[in-house]
XYZ file of C-alpha atoms in Angstrom:
672
model
C -2.056 16.658 -34.472
C -0.837 14.902 -31.322
C 2.827 15.352 -32.277
C 2.256 19.096 -32.740
C 0.567 19.430 -29.353
C 3.294 17.472 -27.614
C 5.964 19.625 -29.267
C 4.210 22.772 -28.058
C 3.919 21.220 -24.619
C 7.685 20.808 -24.353
C 8.291 24.221 -25.862
C 6.004 25.814 -23.264
C 7.985 24.152 -20.474
C 11.277 25.351 -21.873
C 10.214 28.898 -22.708
C 7.405 29.429 -20.226
C 5.124 30.622 -23.034
C 1.375 30.435 -22.511
C -1.701 32.578 -22.740
C -3.010 34.600 -19.837
C -6.258 33.484 -18.262
C -9.057 35.845 -19.264
C -10.677 37.763 -16.427
C -13.717 36.087 -14.962
C -15.894 37.580 -12.264
C -16.793 34.731 -9.926
C -16.795 36.453 -6.541
C -14.271 36.496 -3.709
C -11.281 34.174 -3.898
C -10.888 33.404 -0.197
C -11.675 29.717 0.426
C -13.343 29.287 3.812
C -14.668 25.790 4.514
C -17.273 25.559 7.263
C -18.577 22.085 8.072
C -21.617 23.669 9.722
C -22.530 25.506 6.528
C -25.512 23.696 4.896
C -24.206 24.443 1.391
C -20.790 23.019 2.194
C -22.341 19.956 3.768
C -24.454 19.521 0.655
C -21.300 19.209 -1.467
C -19.892 16.509 0.814
C -23.225 14.672 0.709
C -23.448 14.845 -3.086
C -19.922 13.427 -3.180
C -20.910 10.724 -0.711
C -23.943 9.745 -2.795
C -21.915 10.002 -6.020
C -24.472 12.360 -7.600
C -22.388 13.416 -10.558
C -24.900 15.552 -12.456
C -25.717 17.701 -9.430
C -22.048 18.225 -8.665
C -21.309 19.298 -12.230
C -23.852 22.083 -11.816
C -22.123 23.210 -8.622
C -18.834 23.733 -10.461
C -20.195 26.950 -11.933
C -21.237 28.481 -8.591
C -20.302 32.068 -7.804
C -18.936 31.049 -4.396
C -15.283 30.046 -4.738
C -15.505 27.687 -1.753
C -18.338 25.782 -3.439
C -16.259 25.434 -6.599
C -13.261 24.339 -4.538
C -15.198 21.682 -2.618
C -16.870 20.463 -5.797
C -13.516 20.064 -7.559
C -12.230 18.173 -4.526
C -15.305 15.937 -4.619
C -14.745 15.074 -8.273
C -11.297 13.685 -7.463
C -13.090 11.028 -5.441
C -15.853 10.421 -7.997
C -13.418 9.578 -10.815
C -16.301 9.775 -13.270
C -15.630 10.530 -16.947
C -18.819 12.598 -17.125
C -17.006 15.317 -15.159
C -14.268 15.738 -17.769
C -15.633 18.718 -19.711
C -16.661 20.639 -16.612
C -13.245 20.104 -15.007
C -11.445 21.232 -18.144
C -13.498 24.423 -18.075
C -12.566 25.026 -14.416
C -8.836 24.594 -15.072
C -9.130 26.855 -18.082
C -11.184 29.733 -16.691
C -11.458 29.752 -12.915
C -9.946 32.868 -11.327
C -8.919 30.871 -8.245
C -5.547 29.152 -8.468
C -6.666 26.681 -5.809
C -9.766 25.699 -7.777
C -7.723 25.304 -10.964
C -5.213 23.114 -9.125
C -7.872 20.869 -7.610
C -9.713 20.597 -10.920
C -6.435 19.590 -12.593
C -5.878 16.954 -9.906
C -9.425 15.625 -10.433
C -8.772 15.402 -14.176
C -5.717 13.283 -13.470
C -7.764 11.064 -11.184
C -9.883 10.081 -14.204
C -6.817 8.289 -15.614
C -8.459 8.596 -19.007
C -6.304 8.745 -22.127
C -8.864 11.083 -23.718
C -7.723 13.845 -21.341
C -4.116 13.885 -22.563
C -4.414 16.547 -25.262
C -6.655 18.705 -23.080
C -4.165 18.539 -20.218
C -1.326 19.591 -22.504
C -3.380 22.458 -23.901
C -4.342 23.548 -20.388
C -0.695 23.478 -19.360
C 0.184 25.810 -22.239
C -2.666 28.149 -21.345
C -1.694 28.847 -17.729
C -0.701 32.364 -16.747
C 2.754 33.238 -18.090
C 3.389 35.786 -15.324
C 4.048 32.907 -12.916
C 5.025 29.795 -14.800
C 6.253 27.772 -11.826
C 2.903 27.261 -10.060
C 1.113 24.396 -8.294
C -1.313 24.284 -11.222
C 1.504 23.624 -13.681
C 2.897 20.923 -11.437
C -0.477 19.251 -10.979
C -1.151 19.265 -14.708
C 2.184 17.565 -15.318
C 1.301 14.855 -12.809
C -2.109 14.432 -14.455
C -0.390 13.810 -17.794
C 1.587 11.072 -16.057
C -1.658 9.384 -15.014
C -3.230 9.458 -18.477
C -0.642 10.325 -21.117
C 1.039 8.343 -23.865
C 4.616 7.162 -24.318
C 5.248 10.244 -26.449
C 4.376 12.513 -23.534
C 6.645 10.540 -21.214
C 9.512 10.879 -23.671
C 8.986 14.626 -23.834
C 8.561 15.119 -20.092
C 11.573 12.896 -19.438
C 13.704 14.886 -21.870
C 13.246 18.213 -20.088
C 16.594 19.087 -18.562
C 16.518 22.826 -17.964
C 14.151 23.235 -15.021
C 16.078 25.178 -12.402
C 16.437 24.021 -8.813
C 14.264 26.929 -7.659
C 11.291 25.897 -9.794
C 9.950 23.546 -7.144
C 6.438 23.123 -8.528
C 7.699 22.192 -11.986
C 10.312 19.853 -10.535
C 7.720 18.120 -8.385
C 5.212 17.942 -11.238
C 7.792 16.445 -13.589
C 8.922 13.919 -10.967
C 5.368 12.917 -10.123
C 4.547 12.588 -13.805
C 7.494 10.247 -14.412
C 6.532 8.211 -11.344
C 2.872 7.947 -12.467
C 3.959 6.835 -15.929
C 6.092 4.132 -14.305
C 3.110 2.971 -12.240
C 1.409 2.334 -15.564
C 4.372 0.323 -16.845
C 5.917 3.122 -18.914
C 9.576 4.081 -18.448
C 12.407 5.457 -20.564
C 16.178 5.688 -20.020
C 15.921 9.485 -20.175
C 13.279 9.680 -17.457
C 15.310 7.338 -15.254
C 18.306 9.615 -15.812
C 16.243 12.574 -14.603
C 15.430 10.722 -11.381
C 19.057 9.723 -10.790
C 20.213 13.296 -11.304
C 17.588 14.680 -8.927
C 18.523 12.270 -6.143
C 22.146 13.309 -6.571
C 21.438 17.041 -6.456
C 21.387 18.400 -2.870
C 20.106 21.780 -4.106
C 16.761 20.250 -5.081
C 14.031 20.147 -2.443
C 13.676 16.978 -0.393
C 10.139 16.243 -1.623
C 11.395 15.906 -5.203
C 14.525 13.934 -4.298
C 12.635 11.486 -2.090
C 10.080 10.721 -4.811
C 12.928 10.271 -7.293
C 14.531 7.816 -4.849
C 11.201 5.948 -4.564
C 11.207 5.687 -8.351
C 14.712 4.198 -8.331
C 13.543 1.695 -5.727
C 10.350 0.532 -7.416
C 11.358 0.877 -11.055
C 15.079 0.175 -10.732
C 16.943 1.341 -13.839
C 20.368 0.175 -14.891
C 22.982 2.116 -12.968
C 26.332 3.110 -14.399
C 29.350 2.666 -12.143
C 29.560 6.428 -11.654
C 25.871 6.457 -10.646
C 26.490 3.869 -7.967
C 29.387 5.797 -6.485
C 27.463 9.062 -6.333
C 24.289 7.444 -5.001
C 26.256 5.583 -2.337
C 27.623 8.958 -1.233
C 24.044 10.172 -0.847
C 23.058 7.059 1.082
C 25.948 7.369 3.521
C 25.928 11.144 3.986
C 22.404 12.504 3.489
C 20.384 13.188 6.622
C 16.963 12.706 5.045
C 15.334 9.365 5.824
C 12.762 9.887 3.067
C 15.650 9.780 0.579
C 17.879 7.206 2.265
C 15.203 4.570 2.918
C 14.123 3.980 -0.713
C 17.631 4.617 -2.022
C 19.026 1.813 0.146
C 16.700 -0.686 -1.544
C 17.438 0.648 -5.030
C 21.189 0.301 -4.562
C 20.932 -3.150 -2.992
C 18.911 -4.312 -6.007
C 21.766 -3.334 -8.323
C 23.634 -6.586 -7.447
C 26.881 -4.652 -7.747
C 29.695 -6.377 -5.860
C 31.662 -3.149 -5.563
C 29.154 -1.588 -3.167
C 28.384 -4.793 -1.252
C 30.917 -4.184 1.561
C 29.379 -0.799 2.315
C 25.863 -2.238 2.161
C 26.849 -4.945 4.628
C 28.280 -2.329 6.951
C 25.028 -0.368 6.801
C 22.891 -3.441 7.409
C 24.779 -3.905 10.655
C 25.312 -0.327 11.800
C 22.809 2.058 10.262
C 20.673 3.925 12.774
C 17.489 3.606 10.701
C 15.964 0.120 10.847
C 14.155 0.804 7.583
C 17.445 1.198 5.713
C 18.685 -2.034 7.271
C 15.469 -3.887 6.349
C 15.643 -2.690 2.757
C 19.211 -3.873 2.318
C 18.471 -7.144 4.108
C 15.623 -7.979 1.739
C 17.946 -7.699 -1.257
C 20.864 -9.759 0.084
C 19.696 -12.928 -1.741
C 20.836 -11.085 -4.898
C 24.404 -11.740 -3.725
C 26.511 -14.782 -2.944
C 25.282 -16.361 0.281
C 28.758 -16.827 1.703
C 29.369 -13.072 1.557
C 26.598 -12.260 4.023
C 25.873 -15.504 5.909
C 27.726 -14.596 9.082
C 26.094 -11.188 9.301
C 22.679 -12.709 8.622
C 22.980 -15.119 11.527
C 24.033 -12.261 13.809
C 20.863 -10.412 12.854
C 18.775 -13.331 14.087
C 19.595 -11.974 17.540
C 18.874 -8.330 16.732
C 16.602 -6.700 19.342
C 14.616 -4.853 16.678
C 11.652 -7.057 15.743
C 11.499 -5.719 12.188
C 15.154 -6.555 11.563
C 14.672 -9.998 13.065
C 11.534 -10.716 11.025
C 13.141 -9.718 7.743
C 16.308 -11.631 8.623
C 14.336 -14.850 9.112
C 12.693 -14.395 5.716
C 16.119 -13.937 4.122
C 17.388 -17.061 5.880
C 14.409 -18.940 4.435
C 15.365 -17.772 0.964
C 19.124 -18.294 1.330
C 20.068 -20.970 3.866
C 21.566 -24.288 2.801
C 21.223 -27.722 4.376
C 24.478 -27.290 6.312
C 22.777 -24.491 8.279
C 19.939 -26.685 9.502
C 21.640 -27.941 12.660
C 22.641 -24.466 13.825
C 19.163 -23.099 13.158
C 17.540 -26.016 14.962
C 19.642 -25.301 18.036
C 18.984 -21.567 17.838
C 15.270 -22.289 17.658
C 15.338 -24.656 20.590
C 17.268 -22.130 22.694
C 15.038 -19.150 21.854
C 12.642 -18.274 24.674
C 10.462 -15.819 22.756
C 7.764 -18.067 21.276
C 7.202 -16.092 18.126
C 10.910 -15.764 17.397
C 11.316 -19.471 18.078
C 8.740 -20.307 15.402
C 10.336 -18.043 12.816
C 13.857 -19.366 13.401
C 12.617 -22.945 13.159
C 10.700 -22.095 9.993
C 13.847 -20.611 8.475
C 15.776 -23.755 9.381
C 13.136 -26.118 8.091
C 13.290 -24.343 4.740
C 16.898 -25.439 4.392
C 16.209 -29.145 4.975
C 15.876 -31.306 1.825
C 12.850 -33.581 1.648
C 14.979 -36.736 1.936
C 16.319 -35.741 5.387
C 13.431 -37.311 7.294
C 15.060 -37.369 10.728
C 16.102 -33.720 10.571
C 12.647 -32.700 9.385
C 11.092 -34.626 12.254
C 13.385 -32.854 14.721
C 12.155 -29.489 13.441
C 8.544 -30.692 13.590
C 8.995 -31.752 17.212
C 10.513 -28.390 18.143
C 7.648 -26.582 16.418
C 5.004 -28.654 18.172
C 6.733 -28.003 21.485
C 6.615 -24.265 20.891
C 3.040 -24.407 19.651
C 1.944 -26.200 22.810
C 3.111 -23.151 24.778
C 1.541 -20.564 22.465
C -1.555 -19.057 24.035
C -2.275 -16.026 21.841
C -3.851 -16.406 18.408
C -0.968 -14.505 16.852
C 1.690 -16.753 18.382
C -0.258 -19.787 17.150
C -0.539 -18.138 13.755
C 3.249 -18.018 13.497
C 3.570 -21.745 14.218
C 0.915 -22.571 11.648
C 2.862 -20.637 9.011
C 6.031 -22.542 9.964
C 4.371 -25.964 9.817
C 3.057 -25.216 6.343
C 6.606 -25.516 5.055
C 6.360 -29.316 5.163
C 3.483 -31.447 3.788
C 4.073 -33.996 6.553
C 2.515 -31.435 8.875
C -0.769 -31.306 6.984
C -2.825 -33.163 9.589
C -1.521 -30.841 12.322
C -2.160 -27.833 10.071
C -5.698 -29.087 9.564
C -6.576 -29.888 13.178
C -4.782 -26.932 14.779
C -5.253 -24.384 12.014
C -7.862 -25.022 9.336
C -10.393 -26.180 11.933
C -9.334 -23.667 14.597
C -12.003 -21.583 16.336
C -9.663 -18.567 16.244
C -10.173 -16.529 13.075
C -6.561 -15.304 12.706
C -5.302 -18.872 13.032
C -7.896 -20.398 10.708
C -7.552 -17.954 7.821
C -3.753 -18.017 8.133
C -3.806 -21.810 7.912
C -5.898 -21.697 4.743
C -3.633 -19.074 3.173
C -0.564 -21.136 4.179
C -1.769 -24.024 2.020
C -0.362 -22.133 -0.948
C 3.089 -22.399 0.640
C 2.563 -26.064 1.419
C 1.570 -26.868 -2.161
C 4.338 -24.940 -3.895
C 7.519 -25.318 -1.852
C 10.216 -27.687 -3.172
C 9.858 -29.996 -0.165
C 6.295 -30.882 -1.147
C 7.385 -31.558 -4.702
C 10.113 -33.775 -3.270
C 7.663 -35.774 -1.159
C 5.010 -36.158 -3.875
C 7.249 -36.946 -6.812
C 4.571 -37.816 -9.360
C 1.612 -35.827 -10.597
C -0.697 -38.592 -9.465
C 0.611 -38.469 -5.900
C 0.471 -34.672 -5.818
C -3.082 -34.703 -7.153
C -4.144 -37.102 -4.407
C -2.748 -34.659 -1.859
C -4.569 -31.786 -3.551
C -7.791 -33.812 -3.479
C -7.480 -34.336 0.279
C -7.065 -30.583 0.771
C -9.992 -29.670 -1.476
C -12.266 -32.196 0.239
C -11.363 -30.653 3.598
C -11.981 -27.108 2.385
C -15.354 -27.551 0.682
C -17.398 -27.969 3.902
C -15.802 -24.755 5.196
C -16.708 -22.982 1.965
C -20.301 -24.028 2.490
C -20.121 -22.938 6.139
C -20.455 -19.327 5.115
C -17.896 -17.629 7.381
C -16.994 -14.570 5.299
C -13.305 -14.551 6.161
C -12.873 -18.281 5.648
C -14.729 -18.162 2.329
C -12.552 -15.257 1.173
C -9.376 -17.102 2.180
C -10.463 -20.253 0.308
C -11.473 -18.248 -2.751
C -8.093 -16.498 -2.755
C -6.393 -19.900 -2.720
C -8.373 -20.990 -5.783
C -7.359 -17.843 -7.675
C -3.856 -19.292 -7.999
C -4.035 -21.277 -11.203
C -0.613 -22.837 -10.561
C -2.015 -24.825 -7.625
C -4.396 -26.752 -9.913
C -6.937 -27.098 -7.114
C -9.888 -26.565 -9.442
C -9.056 -29.867 -11.164
C -10.042 -31.658 -7.983
C -13.566 -30.179 -8.133
C -16.442 -31.985 -9.753
C -18.413 -28.745 -9.990
C -18.071 -25.002 -9.364
C -21.470 -25.029 -7.655
C -20.014 -24.601 -4.124
C -18.383 -21.332 -5.211
C -21.509 -20.087 -6.966
C -23.597 -20.986 -3.920
C -21.145 -19.142 -1.686
C -21.401 -16.111 -3.962
C -25.188 -16.103 -3.675
C -24.887 -16.295 0.107
C -22.622 -13.268 0.455
C -24.175 -10.539 2.608
C -23.558 -7.144 1.058
C -22.229 -4.590 1.531
C -20.334 -5.853 4.557
C -18.865 -8.910 2.850
C -17.711 -7.066 -0.247
C -14.174 -8.466 0.122
C -15.564 -11.995 0.104
C -17.646 -11.245 -2.974
C -14.630 -9.857 -4.833
C -12.507 -12.885 -3.861
C -15.185 -15.299 -5.103
C -15.571 -13.427 -8.377
C -11.812 -13.544 -8.922
C -11.728 -17.258 -8.090
C -14.576 -18.058 -10.481
C -12.916 -15.913 -13.120
C -9.652 -17.838 -12.757
C -11.379 -21.214 -12.874
C -13.635 -20.281 -15.784
C -10.910 -18.354 -17.633
C -13.037 -15.234 -17.768
C -13.460 -11.914 -15.983
C -16.393 -11.050 -13.762
C -17.428 -7.446 -13.293
C -17.187 -6.132 -9.743
C -19.874 -3.620 -8.940
C -19.108 -0.894 -6.433
C -21.039 -1.193 -3.177
C -24.330 0.680 -3.163
C -24.585 3.791 -1.000
C -25.299 2.510 2.499
C -23.652 4.638 5.201
C -24.482 8.387 5.077
C -22.282 10.945 6.799
C -23.419 11.471 10.382
C -22.806 15.185 10.819
C -23.418 14.994 14.554
C -20.083 13.183 14.826
C -18.316 16.221 13.392
C -19.643 18.703 15.943
C -16.627 20.770 17.018
C -14.370 18.686 14.767
C -12.052 20.539 12.398
C -8.647 20.232 10.786
C -7.229 21.200 14.188
C -8.800 18.172 15.889
C -6.665 15.239 16.910
C -7.021 11.561 17.736
C -4.895 9.999 20.464
C -4.438 6.264 19.893
C -3.365 4.449 23.060
C -1.654 1.092 22.483
C 0.242 -1.424 24.567
C 3.452 0.129 23.210
C 2.594 3.788 23.770
C 0.522 6.644 22.395
C 0.141 7.956 18.846
C -1.256 11.441 18.223
C -2.882 11.990 14.839
C -3.907 15.303 13.257
C -7.223 14.706 11.474
C -7.712 15.929 7.895
C -11.386 16.633 8.327
C -12.110 18.965 5.411
C -10.314 16.673 2.957
C -12.023 13.496 4.186
C -15.167 14.521 6.054
C -17.036 11.258 5.496
C -14.069 9.154 6.579
C -13.373 11.270 9.663
C -17.052 11.167 10.653
C -17.005 7.370 10.409
C -13.786 7.145 12.431
C -15.048 9.514 15.128
C -18.311 7.579 15.416
C -16.403 4.325 15.895
C -14.216 5.983 18.508
C -17.256 7.383 20.328
C -18.792 3.912 20.321
C -15.561 2.501 21.845
C -15.370 0.162 18.868
C -11.580 0.164 18.663
C -11.016 -0.575 22.347
C -9.333 -3.964 22.649
C -8.860 -4.471 18.904
C -5.550 -5.848 17.694
C -2.886 -4.647 15.337
C -3.383 -7.600 13.001
C -0.952 -6.720 10.210
C 2.591 -5.335 10.250
C 4.810 -5.162 7.186
C 8.273 -3.839 8.128
C 9.005 -0.527 6.430
C 5.464 -0.333 5.043
C 2.464 -0.227 7.406
C 0.810 -1.275 10.614
C -2.911 -2.068 10.344
C -5.738 -2.460 12.844
C -9.470 -2.126 13.356
C -10.658 -5.601 12.318
C -13.239 -7.170 14.676
C -12.105 -10.672 13.668
C -8.426 -9.900 14.116
C -7.433 -11.351 10.735
C -8.191 -8.500 8.338
C -11.420 -9.952 6.936
C -13.879 -8.206 9.255
C -16.001 -5.093 9.465
C -19.362 -3.927 10.729
C -21.571 -4.773 7.764
C -21.303 -1.463 5.921
C -18.944 0.388 3.606
C -18.047 4.062 3.311
C -16.964 6.090 0.338
C -13.358 6.734 -0.614
C -12.084 10.277 -0.060
C -9.407 10.920 -2.696
C -8.634 14.556 -2.023
C -5.292 15.933 -3.193
C -3.206 14.181 -0.548
C 0.083 12.344 -0.854
C 1.782 9.553 1.092
C 5.069 11.437 0.791
C 6.312 10.901 4.363
C 5.999 8.445 7.208
C 3.000 8.537 9.518
C -0.035 8.991 7.290
C -3.163 7.236 8.508
C -5.248 5.829 5.690
C -8.215 3.533 5.202
C -7.682 -0.098 4.265
C -9.734 -1.197 1.276
C -9.908 -3.687 -1.563
C -10.858 -1.013 -4.060
C -12.735 2.219 -4.381
C -15.618 2.723 -1.922
C -14.979 -0.483 0.045
C -13.640 1.053 3.271
C -15.150 0.319 6.675
C -13.429 0.067 10.041
C -9.823 -0.832 9.260
C -7.045 1.741 9.003
C -3.290 1.689 8.569
C -0.370 3.956 9.423
C 2.663 4.107 7.145
C 6.224 3.454 8.282
C 7.678 5.475 5.430
C 6.692 7.276 2.233
C 4.427 5.090 0.075
C 3.679 7.115 -3.087
C 2.294 4.068 -4.912
C -0.788 4.468 -2.672
C -1.437 8.084 -3.741
C -4.917 8.755 -5.067
C -6.021 5.171 -4.358
C -6.248 4.955 -0.569
C -7.974 7.579 1.555
C -5.723 9.679 3.785
C -7.594 11.069 6.781
C -4.803 12.135 9.107
C -1.095 12.441 9.894
C 0.863 11.344 12.948
C 2.268 14.403 14.719
C 3.763 12.577 17.695
C 4.349 8.962 18.625
C 6.010 7.669 15.446
C 8.364 5.704 17.670
C 5.308 3.811 18.894
C 4.188 3.190 15.316
C 7.610 1.780 14.458
C 7.592 -0.473 17.525
C 4.114 -1.971 17.112
C 3.912 -5.642 16.197
C 1.134 -8.054 15.271
C -0.942 -8.852 18.342
C -0.374 -5.531 20.097
C -3.598 -4.015 21.388
C -5.372 -0.731 20.695
C -6.427 0.039 24.249
C -8.298 3.272 23.653
C -8.732 6.133 21.196
C -9.672 9.646 22.289
C -10.746 12.561 20.112
C -9.379 15.986 21.054
C -11.832 18.533 19.645
C -10.669 22.032 18.735
């Protein structure tokens, strides 16, 4: 039966054959969302409270806007009980927009039981216009739930024309979603390569295909590399060039290395340079060493930061002296720490005098570091050598500054796993004694109850390779910590403890979603619409964000309330990952904080397909609170899993320039 359906599925794509939707009188088809309308608010509130049964009833309303909002709500619910009602909407609703949103919500279920229904629904769509958003969305939904057979069939389609944008995008998204689930085929990879190489295909499709090549790198033929290098060096689209640069650098092909090295020095987009830089350890160190050392003086902080990480991974002991001198000469404290860390990584454990010279230079820099984030950088550097443990403990693990303390605890993983530690503690007995010292120092902090510290310790114990649990006489401290967690605010700590206990007990603990605890405050949305903007003022400049209010009403209401309360004033950008995101909004400044509540995820049909989307940080569905991030580039692996509630419309240069420790000075809401 399945083989027959899949065959028909492919045949319908090739021939465009499907049944017409029967007429259905459901009222006017104009969708007009009004946040002051009590019925529209009721839909958002049912979504917020996760009242599935009531929402299912609303799907059959005469008002098309009610059906639209209800379908949108079900994409966030991700509840299998909505399956039948959503299938009926895709099948019969007279509104294309409702059918599209219902199809998206079906995909959000990620349930294999929807596969045959999705294929049948695809075949049934109106044959008068085969290349529609509904068709594209159904294809993507198959990618989220379908089998290997469906991937093979979707990946084998080769006759979609360049003008059939919705089908092209649906096919590309489907292949990408399959890959996210660990399913790839040579044919589907060939589709993505061909789309990147075809300038007649729309940028949205080509950029997602390039993201696929980056994340799920296939084997490239020599002719592929030549053609893709032409795209990289000649295309004007950053959304294509940025992921493509990483994909090509991962190929390890020596023939394209000279051009990659030229780009890493000269390209005008720092994101392209960062992507190539990260992959240079795939090549012979001698071929890029000189360039790498030049980049340690690059004025762009992202380039510098990535370069130091590459030095850490690549440098040899002969580089240690040069790096020590570079570190001593550097006047920027944070750069000094990172150069010294890179150099220390190259020093073998037996070179005691050289190691001590690096330690002295690090302590000298640390003595001048006044900000928590500068100190944090020195703590990370000192963790590269076990001889620094007492300093790491006194200056980091016992620090009164949250960003420093939690960083020090996290850095213990580095200290326990790097080759230098294994060189110092050459026997299991000696290494176990060192582990015992660490565990004995951590247990009082675990019992201290600080949510961020407890989460950081629990994360450390999730790593089974560290063998820290063998130094425990009992798991009682972790169980006691779990009982002491204050929910819903400390949900991240609870999840970390459950994962730690699961790792130590060799089992899996269920994680319950936070109970409903923070209703939408509609007063915050007075005069707020999709035309409203937020102006984020930072120490590096302003960022103007267009709010997506009707797609994420609960999230926008929460954000506006925090802005009105001046909550964000003075908060730090506490996380920056070059060519990924900046993140802020944590009251602790280390990413472990919030205000004691959680809000619901808003998974409307939105895509991280460009730079500049503002989304909510979370550790899973319905765990959002105060922290948000802004993307440096397209991040399609976040689609449908992290709430999008706005898009940067000006100030991306500021976003790209922000670094850890920069301050959010003020946020203003412009109401329209």
